[in-house]
PDB file of C-alpha atoms in Angstrom:
ATOM      1  CA  MET P  27      43.071 -53.689 -32.537  1.00 96.00           C
ATOM      2  CA  ARG P  28      40.734 -51.906 -34.948  1.00 98.00           C
ATOM      3  CA  ASN P  29      42.080 -51.847 -38.526  1.00 99.00           C
ATOM      4  CA  THR P  30      41.116 -49.187 -41.047  1.00 99.00           C
ATOM      5  CA  VAL P  31      41.985 -49.786 -44.702  1.00 99.00           C
ATOM      6  CA  LEU P  32      42.446 -46.733 -46.931  1.00 99.00           C
ATOM      7  CA  ILE P  33      42.256 -47.035 -50.731  1.00 99.00           C
ATOM      8  CA  PRO P  34      42.683 -44.086 -53.118  1.00 98.00           C
ATOM      9  CA  THR P  35      41.160 -44.880 -56.504  1.00 97.00           C
ATOM     10  CA  TYR P  36      40.691 -43.228 -59.876  1.00 96.00           C
ATOM     11  CA  ARG P  37      38.891 -44.665 -62.914  1.00 95.00           C
ATOM     12  CA  ARG P  38      39.737 -48.314 -62.225  1.00 96.00           C
ATOM     13  CA  PRO P  39      36.483 -49.883 -60.933  1.00 96.00           C
ATOM     14  CA  GLN P  40      37.359 -53.442 -61.954  1.00 96.00           C
ATOM     15  CA  ASP P  41      40.656 -53.239 -60.098  1.00 97.00           C
ATOM     16  CA  LEU P  42      38.858 -51.742 -57.106  1.00 97.00           C
ATOM     17  CA  LEU P  43      36.385 -54.640 -57.120  1.00 97.00           C
ATOM     18  CA  ARG P  44      39.238 -57.159 -56.864  1.00 97.00           C
ATOM     19  CA  CYS P  45      40.760 -55.163 -53.992  1.00 98.00           C
ATOM     20  CA  LEU P  46      37.487 -54.989 -52.060  1.00 98.00           C
ATOM     21  CA  GLN P  47      36.832 -58.694 -52.581  1.00 97.00           C
ATOM     22  CA  ALA P  48      40.258 -59.422 -51.080  1.00 98.00           C
ATOM     23  CA  LEU P  49      39.301 -57.394 -48.005  1.00 98.00           C
ATOM     24  CA  VAL P  50      36.116 -59.432 -47.601  1.00 97.00           C
ATOM     25  CA  GLU P  51      38.307 -62.549 -47.354  1.00 97.00           C
ATOM     26  CA  GLN P  52      40.557 -61.251 -44.550  1.00 98.00           C
ATOM     27  CA  THR P  53      41.041 -63.606 -41.592  1.00 98.00           C
ATOM     28  CA  LYS P  54      40.861 -60.496 -39.397  1.00 98.00           C
ATOM     29  CA  PRO P  55      37.970 -58.440 -40.768  1.00 98.00           C
ATOM     30  CA  PRO P  56      38.625 -54.710 -41.212  1.00 98.00           C
ATOM     31  CA  PHE P  57      36.960 -52.335 -38.780  1.00 98.00           C
ATOM     32  CA  GLN P  58      36.608 -49.693 -41.505  1.00 98.00           C
ATOM     33  CA  VAL P  59      37.307 -49.478 -45.249  1.00 98.00           C
ATOM     34  CA  ILE P  60      37.695 -46.003 -46.752  1.00 99.00           C
ATOM     35  CA  VAL P  61      37.624 -45.520 -50.522  1.00 98.00           C
ATOM     36  CA  VAL P  62      38.667 -42.052 -51.706  1.00 99.00           C
ATOM     37  CA  VAL P  63      37.166 -41.077 -55.067  1.00 98.00           C
ATOM     38  CA  ARG P  64      37.551 -38.018 -57.289  1.00 97.00           C
ATOM     39  CA  ASP P  65      34.401 -35.987 -57.786  1.00 97.00           C
ATOM     40  CA  ILE P  66      34.724 -36.338 -61.584  1.00 97.00           C
ATOM     41  CA  ASP P  67      35.208 -40.134 -61.535  1.00 97.00           C
ATOM     42  CA  THR P  68      31.701 -41.146 -62.611  1.00 97.00           C
ATOM     43  CA  ASP P  69      32.679 -44.761 -63.416  1.00 97.00           C
ATOM     44  CA  THR P  70      33.832 -45.422 -59.855  1.00 97.00           C
ATOM     45  CA  TRP P  71      30.850 -43.681 -58.267  1.00 97.00           C
ATOM     46  CA  GLN P  72      28.500 -45.803 -60.386  1.00 97.00           C
ATOM     47  CA  PHE P  73      30.389 -48.944 -59.389  1.00 96.00           C
ATOM     48  CA  LEU P  74      30.189 -48.100 -55.676  1.00 96.00           C
ATOM     49  CA  GLU P  75      26.457 -47.400 -55.915  1.00 94.00           C
ATOM     50  CA  GLY P  76      25.976 -50.938 -57.218  1.00 92.00           C
ATOM     51  CA  PHE P  77      28.469 -52.638 -54.887  1.00 92.00           C
ATOM     52  CA  LYS P  78      26.384 -55.095 -52.852  1.00 82.00           C
ATOM     53  CA  GLU P  79      28.896 -56.547 -50.378  1.00 76.00           C
ATOM     54  CA  THR P  80      27.126 -55.704 -47.128  1.00 78.00           C
ATOM     55  CA  THR P  81      29.694 -57.344 -44.819  1.00 87.00           C
ATOM     56  CA  LEU P  82      32.313 -54.716 -45.649  1.00 95.00           C
ATOM     57  CA  PRO P  83      32.195 -51.566 -43.437  1.00 97.00           C
ATOM     58  CA  LEU P  84      32.636 -49.236 -46.392  1.00 97.00           C
ATOM     59  CA  ASP P  85      32.951 -45.448 -46.208  1.00 97.00           C
ATOM     60  CA  THR P  86      33.517 -43.195 -49.207  1.00 97.00           C
ATOM     61  CA  VAL P  87      35.315 -39.864 -49.265  1.00 98.00           C
ATOM     62  CA  LYS P  88      35.011 -37.414 -52.146  1.00 98.00           C
ATOM     63  CA  VAL P  89      38.048 -35.367 -53.168  1.00 98.00           C
ATOM     64  CA  THR P  90      38.075 -32.499 -55.660  1.00 97.00           C
ATOM     65  CA  VAL P  91      41.848 -32.211 -56.137  1.00 94.00           C
ATOM     66  CA  GLY P  92      43.973 -34.601 -58.190  1.00 93.00           C
ATOM     67  CA  GLY P  93      46.924 -36.570 -56.858  1.00 94.00           C
ATOM     68  CA  VAL P  94      47.470 -39.357 -54.365  1.00 96.00           C
ATOM     69  CA  VAL P  95      48.605 -36.951 -51.621  1.00 97.00           C
ATOM     70  CA  ALA P  96      45.312 -35.040 -51.616  1.00 97.00           C
ATOM     71  CA  ALA P  97      43.375 -38.315 -51.742  1.00 98.00           C
ATOM     72  CA  LEU P  98      45.224 -39.878 -48.817  1.00 98.00           C
ATOM     73  CA  ASN P  99      45.076 -36.727 -46.724  1.00 98.00           C
ATOM     74  CA  ALA P 100      41.324 -36.561 -47.248  1.00 98.00           C
ATOM     75  CA  GLY P 101      41.076 -40.219 -46.297  1.00 98.00           C
ATOM     76  CA  LEU P 102      43.115 -39.749 -43.128  1.00 98.00           C
ATOM     77  CA  GLU P 103      40.524 -37.258 -41.912  1.00 97.00           C
ATOM     78  CA  ALA P 104      37.966 -40.082 -41.824  1.00 98.00           C
ATOM     79  CA  VAL P 105      40.078 -42.785 -40.137  1.00 98.00           C
ATOM     80  CA  LYS P 106      38.504 -44.270 -36.995  1.00 98.00           C
ATOM     81  CA  GLY P 107      40.752 -47.295 -36.430  1.00 98.00           C
ATOM     82  CA  ASP P 108      43.819 -47.868 -34.256  1.00 99.00           C
ATOM     83  CA  THR P 109      45.815 -48.530 -37.430  1.00 99.00           C
ATOM     84  CA  VAL P 110      45.421 -47.404 -41.021  1.00 99.00           C
ATOM     85  CA  SER P 111      46.562 -49.722 -43.800  1.00 99.00           C
ATOM     86  CA  ILE P 112      47.063 -48.093 -47.191  1.00 99.00           C
ATOM     87  CA  THR P 113      46.958 -50.005 -50.443  1.00 99.00           C
ATOM     88  CA  ASP P 114      46.261 -49.278 -54.106  1.00 97.00           C
ATOM     89  CA  ASP P 115      43.096 -50.072 -56.012  1.00 97.00           C
ATOM     90  CA  ASP P 116      45.135 -52.346 -58.303  1.00 97.00           C
ATOM     91  CA  ALA P 117      46.343 -54.485 -55.386  1.00 98.00           C
ATOM     92  CA  ALA P 118      44.728 -57.413 -53.574  1.00 98.00           C
ATOM     93  CA  PRO P 119      45.840 -58.010 -49.971  1.00 99.00           C
ATOM     94  CA  ARG P 120      46.363 -61.661 -49.084  1.00 99.00           C
ATOM     95  CA  PRO P 121      43.936 -63.161 -46.530  1.00 99.00           C
ATOM     96  CA  ASP P 122      46.217 -62.849 -43.481  1.00 99.00           C
ATOM     97  CA  TRP P 123      47.320 -59.280 -44.313  1.00 99.00           C
ATOM     98  CA  LEU P 124      45.515 -57.434 -41.517  1.00 99.00           C
ATOM     99  CA  GLU P 125      46.160 -60.230 -39.022  1.00 99.00           C
ATOM    100  CA  ARG P 126      49.923 -60.018 -39.559  1.00 99.00           C
ATOM    101  CA  ILE P 127      49.903 -56.212 -39.500  1.00 99.00           C
ATOM    102  CA  SER P 128      48.089 -56.183 -36.158  1.00 99.00           C
ATOM    103  CA  ALA P 129      50.560 -58.665 -34.676  1.00 99.00           C
ATOM    104  CA  HIS P 130      53.484 -56.359 -35.457  1.00 99.00           C
ATOM    105  CA  PHE P 131      51.844 -53.287 -33.953  1.00 99.00           C
ATOM    106  CA  THR P 132      50.877 -55.244 -30.844  1.00 99.00           C
ATOM    107  CA  SER P 133      54.423 -56.561 -30.378  1.00 98.00           C
ATOM    108  CA  ASP P 134      56.142 -53.161 -29.970  1.00 98.00           C
ATOM    109  CA  SER P 135      54.619 -49.790 -29.090  1.00 98.00           C
ATOM    110  CA  ARG P 136      57.479 -47.968 -30.874  1.00 98.00           C
ATOM    111  CA  ILE P 137      56.512 -49.396 -34.247  1.00 99.00           C
ATOM    112  CA  ALA P 138      54.758 -46.659 -36.228  1.00 99.00           C
ATOM    113  CA  GLY P 139      54.816 -48.274 -39.666  1.00 99.00           C
ATOM    114  CA  VAL P 140      54.554 -51.780 -41.098  1.00 99.00           C
ATOM    115  CA  GLY P 141      55.044 -52.705 -44.736  1.00 99.00           C
ATOM    116  CA  GLY P 142      55.490 -55.832 -46.784  1.00 99.00           C
ATOM    117  CA  ARG P 143      56.000 -57.349 -50.175  1.00 98.00           C
ATOM    118  CA  ASP P 144      53.884 -56.524 -53.196  1.00 98.00           C
ATOM    119  CA  TRP P 145      53.933 -59.527 -55.506  1.00 98.00           C
ATOM    120  CA  ILE P 146      53.881 -57.992 -58.974  1.00 97.00           C
ATOM    121  CA  HIS P 147      51.864 -59.672 -61.716  1.00 96.00           C
ATOM    122  CA  GLU P 148      53.029 -58.756 -65.226  1.00 92.00           C
ATOM    123  CA  GLY P 149      50.193 -60.098 -67.334  1.00 88.00           C
ATOM    124  CA  GLU P 150      50.152 -63.851 -66.667  1.00 88.00           C
ATOM    125  CA  LYS P 151      53.651 -63.816 -65.158  1.00 94.00           C
ATOM    126  CA  LEU P 152      54.359 -63.455 -61.431  1.00 96.00           C
ATOM    127  CA  LEU P 153      57.624 -61.643 -60.693  1.00 93.00           C
ATOM    128  CA  ASP P 154      59.263 -63.985 -58.181  1.00 92.00           C
ATOM    129  CA  ASP P 155      62.847 -62.730 -57.904  1.00 94.00           C
ATOM    130  CA  SER P 156      64.190 -62.128 -54.418  1.00 94.00           C
ATOM    131  CA  CYS P 157      66.399 -59.627 -52.599  1.00 94.00           C
ATOM    132  CA  GLU P 158      67.524 -59.275 -48.988  1.00 92.00           C
ATOM    133  CA  VAL P 159      68.174 -55.499 -48.961  1.00 97.00           C
ATOM    134  CA  VAL P 160      64.871 -53.620 -48.869  1.00 98.00           C
ATOM    135  CA  GLY P 161      63.772 -50.088 -47.961  1.00 98.00           C
ATOM    136  CA  GLN P 162      67.188 -48.733 -47.021  1.00 98.00           C
ATOM    137  CA  LEU P 163      68.590 -45.209 -47.217  1.00 98.00           C
ATOM    138  CA  GLN P 164      72.360 -45.442 -47.653  1.00 98.00           C
ATOM    139  CA  TRP P 165      74.593 -42.925 -45.908  1.00 97.00           C
ATOM    140  CA  PHE P 166      75.318 -40.961 -49.102  1.00 97.00           C
ATOM    141  CA  GLY P 167      71.659 -40.661 -50.100  1.00 97.00           C
ATOM    142  CA  ARG P 168      70.934 -43.566 -52.415  1.00 98.00           C
ATOM    143  CA  VAL P 169      67.575 -45.160 -51.655  1.00 97.00           C
ATOM    144  CA  ILE P 170      67.156 -48.901 -52.166  1.00 97.00           C
ATOM    145  CA  GLY P 171      63.538 -49.936 -52.635  1.00 97.00           C
ATOM    146  CA  ASN P 172      63.075 -53.583 -53.661  1.00 97.00           C
ATOM    147  CA  HIS P 173      59.870 -53.891 -51.617  1.00 98.00           C
ATOM    148  CA  HIS P 174      58.482 -56.110 -54.395  1.00 98.00           C
ATOM    149  CA  LEU P 175      61.437 -58.502 -54.035  1.00 98.00           C
ATOM    150  CA  GLY P 176      61.921 -58.808 -50.274  1.00 98.00           C
ATOM    151  CA  MET P 177      62.442 -62.197 -48.647  1.00 96.00           C
ATOM    152  CA  GLY P 178      63.432 -63.386 -45.190  1.00 96.00           C
ATOM    153  CA  GLU P 179      62.528 -62.337 -41.672  1.00 97.00           C
ATOM    154  CA  PRO P 180      60.848 -59.086 -40.554  1.00 98.00           C
ATOM    155  CA  ARG P 181      63.364 -56.254 -40.127  1.00 98.00           C
ATOM    156  CA  GLU P 182      63.587 -52.551 -39.489  1.00 98.00           C
ATOM    157  CA  VAL P 183      63.778 -50.360 -42.600  1.00 99.00           C
ATOM    158  CA  ASP P 184      63.854 -46.679 -43.506  1.00 98.00           C
ATOM    159  CA  VAL P 185      61.235 -46.513 -46.266  1.00 98.00           C
ATOM    160  CA  LEU P 186      57.930 -48.272 -46.961  1.00 99.00           C
ATOM    161  CA  LYS P 187      56.061 -48.520 -50.276  1.00 98.00           C
ATOM    162  CA  GLY P 188      52.688 -46.910 -50.880  1.00 97.00           C
ATOM    163  CA  VAL P 189      50.941 -50.020 -52.195  1.00 98.00           C
ATOM    164  CA  ASN P 190      51.471 -51.835 -48.888  1.00 99.00           C
ATOM    165  CA  MET P 191      52.062 -49.670 -45.841  1.00 99.00           C
ATOM    166  CA  SER P 192      50.290 -49.375 -42.499  1.00 99.00           C
ATOM    167  CA  PHE P 193      50.585 -46.861 -39.681  1.00 99.00           C
ATOM    168  CA  ARG P 194      49.666 -46.634 -36.022  1.00 99.00           C
ATOM    169  CA  THR P 195      47.142 -43.804 -35.941  1.00 98.00           C
ATOM    170  CA  SER P 196      48.365 -42.512 -32.588  1.00 98.00           C
ATOM    171  CA  ALA P 197      51.855 -42.114 -34.107  1.00 97.00           C
ATOM    172  CA  ILE P 198      50.641 -40.064 -37.059  1.00 97.00           C
ATOM    173  CA  ALA P 199      47.847 -38.168 -35.307  1.00 92.00           C
ATOM    174  CA  GLY P 200      47.483 -34.754 -36.919  1.00 88.00           C
ATOM    175  CA  SER P 201      50.142 -35.506 -39.547  1.00 93.00           C
ATOM    176  CA  ARG P 202      49.479 -35.566 -43.274  1.00 95.00           C
ATOM    177  CA  PHE P 203      51.320 -36.486 -46.453  1.00 96.00           C
ATOM    178  CA  ASP P 204      53.601 -33.808 -47.889  1.00 95.00           C
ATOM    179  CA  GLN P 205      51.706 -31.499 -50.243  1.00 94.00           C
ATOM    180  CA  ARG P 206      54.962 -30.292 -51.803  1.00 95.00           C
ATOM    181  CA  MET P 207      55.219 -33.580 -53.721  1.00 96.00           C
ATOM    182  CA  ARG P 208      54.829 -32.899 -57.437  1.00 96.00           C
ATOM    183  CA  GLY P 209      52.698 -34.833 -59.887  1.00 93.00           C
ATOM    184  CA  THR P 210      49.034 -34.882 -60.813  1.00 88.00           C
ATOM    185  CA  GLY P 211      48.485 -38.554 -59.981  1.00 87.00           C
ATOM    186  CA  ALA P 212      51.123 -40.927 -58.642  1.00 87.00           C
ATOM    187  CA  GLN P 213      53.354 -38.275 -56.967  1.00 93.00           C
ATOM    188  CA  VAL P 214      56.331 -40.627 -56.735  1.00 95.00           C
ATOM    189  CA  HIS P 215      58.221 -40.754 -53.400  1.00 96.00           C
ATOM    190  CA  PHE P 216      55.338 -39.341 -51.336  1.00 96.00           C
ATOM    191  CA  GLU P 217      55.672 -42.343 -49.000  1.00 97.00           C
ATOM    192  CA  MET P 218      59.406 -41.771 -48.572  1.00 97.00           C
ATOM    193  CA  ALA P 219      58.742 -38.257 -47.265  1.00 95.00           C
ATOM    194  CA  PHE P 220      56.257 -39.627 -44.728  1.00 97.00           C
ATOM    195  CA  THR P 221      58.233 -42.621 -43.464  1.00 98.00           C
ATOM    196  CA  LEU P 222      61.540 -40.747 -43.177  1.00 97.00           C
ATOM    197  CA  ALA P 223      59.767 -38.040 -41.184  1.00 95.00           C
ATOM    198  CA  LEU P 224      58.508 -40.749 -38.830  1.00 97.00           C
ATOM    199  CA  LYS P 225      62.063 -42.062 -38.504  1.00 96.00           C
ATOM    200  CA  ARG P 226      63.282 -38.566 -37.607  1.00 94.00           C
ATOM    201  CA  ALA P 227      60.642 -38.460 -34.886  1.00 95.00           C
ATOM    202  CA  GLY P 228      62.066 -41.651 -33.365  1.00 96.00           C
ATOM    203  CA  TRP P 229      59.580 -44.258 -34.603  1.00 98.00           C
ATOM    204  CA  LYS P 230      60.348 -47.687 -36.079  1.00 98.00           C
ATOM    205  CA  MET P 231      59.435 -48.895 -39.577  1.00 99.00           C
ATOM    206  CA  ILE P 232      59.121 -52.671 -40.045  1.00 99.00           C
ATOM    207  CA  TYR P 233      59.201 -54.589 -43.332  1.00 99.00           C
ATOM    208  CA  ASP P 234      57.850 -58.139 -43.271  1.00 99.00           C
ATOM    209  CA  PRO P 235      57.682 -60.003 -46.608  1.00 98.00           C
ATOM    210  CA  ALA P 236      54.844 -62.116 -45.204  1.00 98.00           C
ATOM    211  CA  VAL P 237      52.645 -58.995 -44.962  1.00 99.00           C
ATOM    212  CA  ALA P 238      51.818 -59.419 -48.621  1.00 99.00           C
ATOM    213  CA  VAL P 239      49.607 -58.047 -51.352  1.00 99.00           C
ATOM    214  CA  ASP P 240      49.276 -59.119 -54.961  1.00 98.00           C
ATOM    215  CA  HIS P 241      49.887 -56.137 -57.217  1.00 98.00           C
ATOM    216  CA  TYR P 242      48.493 -55.875 -60.755  1.00 96.00           C
ATOM    217  CA  PRO P 243      50.003 -52.592 -62.033  1.00 92.00           C
ATOM    218  CA  ALA P 244      47.231 -50.860 -63.938  1.00 77.00           C
ATOM    219  CA  GLN P 245      46.984 -47.894 -66.284  1.00 73.00           C
ATOM    220  CA  ARG P 246      47.732 -44.487 -64.787  1.00 60.00           C
ATOM    221  CA  PHE P 247      45.780 -41.430 -65.877  1.00 59.00           C
ATOM    222  CA  ASP P 248      48.497 -38.819 -65.451  1.00 48.00           C
ATOM    223  CA  GLU P 249      51.892 -37.880 -66.883  1.00 51.00           C
ATOM    224  CA  ASP P 250      53.608 -40.796 -65.078  1.00 51.00           C
ATOM    225  CA  GLN P 251      53.121 -43.800 -67.356  1.00 49.00           C
ATOM    226  CA  ARG P 252      55.356 -46.208 -65.407  1.00 53.00           C
ATOM    227  CA  ASN P 253      57.920 -47.566 -67.897  1.00 58.00           C
ATOM    228  CA  ASN P 254      57.525 -44.920 -70.628  1.00 77.00           C
ATOM    229  CA  PHE P 255      59.693 -41.794 -70.511  1.00 86.00           C
ATOM    230  CA  ASN P 256      57.836 -38.557 -69.929  1.00 92.00           C
ATOM    231  CA  GLU P 257      59.895 -35.451 -69.253  1.00 95.00           C
ATOM    232  CA  VAL P 258      57.464 -33.873 -66.799  1.00 94.00           C
ATOM    233  CA  ALA P 259      57.027 -37.114 -64.832  1.00 94.00           C
ATOM    234  CA  TRP P 260      60.812 -37.626 -64.713  1.00 96.00           C
ATOM    235  CA  ILE P 261      61.426 -34.096 -63.442  1.00 97.00           C
ATOM    236  CA  ASN P 262      58.699 -34.548 -60.820  1.00 97.00           C
ATOM    237  CA  LEU P 263      60.211 -37.823 -59.602  1.00 97.00           C
ATOM    238  CA  VAL P 264      63.698 -36.341 -59.233  1.00 98.00           C
ATOM    239  CA  HIS P 265      62.302 -33.171 -57.649  1.00 98.00           C
ATOM    240  CA  ASN P 266      60.446 -35.186 -55.019  1.00 98.00           C
ATOM    241  CA  GLU P 267      63.405 -37.435 -54.234  1.00 98.00           C
ATOM    242  CA  THR P 268      65.765 -34.463 -53.972  1.00 98.00           C
ATOM    243  CA  LEU P 269      63.432 -32.504 -51.698  1.00 97.00           C
ATOM    244  CA  VAL P 270      62.867 -35.442 -49.349  1.00 97.00           C
ATOM    245  CA  LEU P 271      66.556 -36.294 -49.003  1.00 98.00           C
ATOM    246  CA  LEU P 272      67.748 -32.708 -48.586  1.00 97.00           C
ATOM    247  CA  GLU P 273      65.278 -32.399 -45.757  1.00 95.00           C
ATOM    248  CA  HIS P 274      66.138 -35.690 -44.085  1.00 95.00           C
ATOM    249  CA  LEU P 275      69.936 -35.833 -44.291  1.00 96.00           C
ATOM    250  CA  PRO P 276      72.182 -33.962 -41.833  1.00 96.00           C
ATOM    251  CA  PRO P 277      74.451 -31.230 -43.317  1.00 96.00           C
ATOM    252  CA  THR P 278      77.554 -33.329 -44.075  1.00 97.00           C
ATOM    253  CA  ARG P 279      75.614 -36.198 -45.636  1.00 97.00           C
ATOM    254  CA  ARG P 280      73.495 -33.669 -47.518  1.00 97.00           C
ATOM    255  CA  THR P 281      76.620 -32.293 -49.200  1.00 98.00           C
ATOM    256  CA  VAL P 282      77.818 -35.801 -50.048  1.00 98.00           C
ATOM    257  CA  PHE P 283      74.387 -36.612 -51.483  1.00 98.00           C
ATOM    258  CA  LEU P 284      74.411 -33.584 -53.775  1.00 98.00           C
ATOM    259  CA  LEU P 285      77.869 -34.440 -55.094  1.00 98.00           C
ATOM    260  CA  TRP P 286      76.949 -38.087 -55.615  1.00 98.00           C
ATOM    261  CA  ALA P 287      73.609 -37.183 -57.240  1.00 98.00           C
ATOM    262  CA  ILE P 288      75.205 -34.805 -59.746  1.00 97.00           C
ATOM    263  CA  LEU P 289      78.258 -36.941 -60.540  1.00 98.00           C
ATOM    264  CA  VAL P 290      76.804 -40.474 -60.352  1.00 97.00           C
ATOM    265  CA  GLY P 291      73.089 -40.790 -59.569  1.00 97.00           C
ATOM    266  CA  THR P 292      70.891 -43.794 -60.376  1.00 96.00           C
ATOM    267  CA  ARG P 293      69.173 -45.073 -63.502  1.00 92.00           C
ATOM    268  CA  ASP P 294      65.999 -43.267 -62.347  1.00 91.00           C
ATOM    269  CA  SER P 295      67.744 -40.008 -61.378  1.00 96.00           C
ATOM    270  CA  LEU P 296      70.740 -39.704 -63.675  1.00 97.00           C
ATOM    271  CA  GLY P 297      74.046 -38.157 -62.768  1.00 96.00           C
ATOM    272  CA  PHE P 298      76.928 -37.668 -65.215  1.00 96.00           C
ATOM    273  CA  VAL P 299      78.311 -41.208 -64.835  1.00 97.00           C
ATOM    274  CA  GLN P 300      74.898 -42.811 -65.352  1.00 96.00           C
ATOM    275  CA  TRP P 301      74.407 -40.708 -68.477  1.00 95.00           C
ATOM    276  CA  LEU P 302      77.739 -41.923 -69.863  1.00 95.00           C
ATOM    277  CA  ARG P 303      76.803 -45.519 -69.049  1.00 95.00           C
ATOM    278  CA  LEU P 304      73.452 -45.270 -70.840  1.00 93.00           C
ATOM    279  CA  LEU P 305      74.719 -43.182 -73.766  1.00 92.00           C
ATOM    280  CA  PRO P 306      75.925 -46.007 -76.091  1.00 92.00           C
ATOM    281  CA  LYS P 307      72.480 -47.627 -76.222  1.00 89.00           C
ATOM    282  CA  GLY P 308      70.280 -44.750 -75.120  1.00 88.00           C
ATOM    283  CA  GLY P 309      71.612 -41.964 -77.326  1.00 89.00           C
ATOM    284  CA  LYS P 310      69.213 -39.024 -77.437  1.00 92.00           C
ATOM    285  CA  LEU P 311      66.894 -40.597 -74.849  1.00 94.00           C
ATOM    286  CA  ALA P 312      69.760 -40.890 -72.364  1.00 94.00           C
ATOM    287  CA  ALA P 313      70.505 -37.197 -72.854  1.00 94.00           C
ATOM    288  CA  GLN P 314      66.841 -36.286 -72.311  1.00 95.00           C
ATOM    289  CA  LYS P 315      66.763 -38.275 -69.063  1.00 96.00           C
ATOM    290  CA  TRP P 316      69.984 -36.665 -67.852  1.00 96.00           C
ATOM    291  CA  LEU P 317      68.762 -33.140 -68.580  1.00 97.00           C
ATOM    292  CA  ALA P 318      65.423 -33.898 -66.920  1.00 97.00           C
ATOM    293  CA  SER P 319      67.320 -35.213 -63.891  1.00 97.00           C
ATOM    294  CA  ILE P 320      69.372 -32.025 -63.651  1.00 98.00           C
ATOM    295  CA  ARG P 321      66.213 -29.927 -63.823  1.00 98.00           C
ATOM    296  CA  GLY P 322      64.555 -32.082 -61.180  1.00 98.00           C
ATOM    297  CA  ARG P 323      67.552 -31.749 -58.847  1.00 98.00           C
ATOM    298  CA  TRP P 324      67.600 -27.985 -59.263  1.00 98.00           C
ATOM    299  CA  GLN P 325      63.867 -27.611 -58.746  1.00 98.00           C
ATOM    300  CA  GLY P 326      64.010 -29.889 -55.697  1.00 97.00           C
ATOM    301  CA  TRP P 327      66.756 -27.686 -54.250  1.00 97.00           C
ATOM    302  CA  GLN P 328      64.672 -24.574 -54.902  1.00 97.00           C
ATOM    303  CA  THR P 329      61.599 -26.053 -53.200  1.00 97.00           C
ATOM    304  CA  TRP P 330      63.698 -27.098 -50.204  1.00 96.00           C
ATOM    305  CA  GLN P 331      65.143 -23.593 -49.910  1.00 94.00           C
ATOM    306  CA  LYS P 332      61.713 -21.968 -50.043  1.00 91.00           C
ATOM    307  CA  HIS P 333      59.639 -24.338 -47.955  1.00 78.00           C
ATOM    308  CA  HIS P 334      61.167 -25.814 -44.808  1.00 67.00           C
ATOM    309  CA  SER P 335      59.998 -28.281 -43.565  1.00 64.00           C
ATOM    310  CA  PHE P 336      57.868 -31.418 -43.420  1.00 63.00           C
ATOM    311  CA  LEU P 337      57.449 -32.779 -39.872  1.00 59.00           C
ATOM    312  CA  ILE P 338      55.664 -35.597 -38.097  1.00 59.00           C
ATOM    313  CA  ASN P 339      54.142 -34.977 -34.684  1.00 54.00           C
ATOM    314  CA  ASN P 340      55.920 -37.029 -32.012  1.00 49.00           C
TER     315      ASN P 340
END
């Protein structure tokens, strides 16, 4: 099985170096490594010009539009392998990463996607908590991620995480990531749109904690600054989540989701109950998050009404 690795990068050459070095150390060498770089990212272009690792089958793709969706879609155009494994420039796949991925795809022809744990490094600390429930979409529309905490045996899931997800190229042939996802960089939930569309087309998604990468969350150069509140980034996140779930859920569950989202929600996409829960400590910030969540829900609804729909070829 020929494995392509696809890495979108922007202004993080030292992180990219660590990622590429990890690919050199794979027990199953990659058939192709694609690095997608913005045209204006002079630091990364200079780094790649001086990168001397000749054993790595490295291809570069230039993209002129910001955002991870545009970068990945440009990269998909250049894929030559039987599988494509996507990771971030601030991640380092463990040595048996590609070997384990290939084993899953070989075991079952109905598997379209394989993901695994990203072991998060917070400075010198390794986040080593654990959780059994990973990558699940509950019947009323709540999405449980926890990909960075998963333990146990391989199992079927609904959603994979962008830092560690692989696809069978024959399953996604001609398909691309959803350009309706908002954001100028991270475009949160872009992977949920893609994997749920694959599920609708009848494919399997597998999560195996042993398919692991080390993840060193680095600086982002857009409105989404991870743990800091930004109104635009918050609205974009809720918009994307709302759009994806409205599209995926059948009519009855869609109605339940809207009611639950408005009345309850989550700490990342606040409903009324979550706002009340956060209000004593959050005060004005809690109100800002709630209002941004309402705007994101409304804008997600509007996008869904105007632009049906995102599909995967079967």
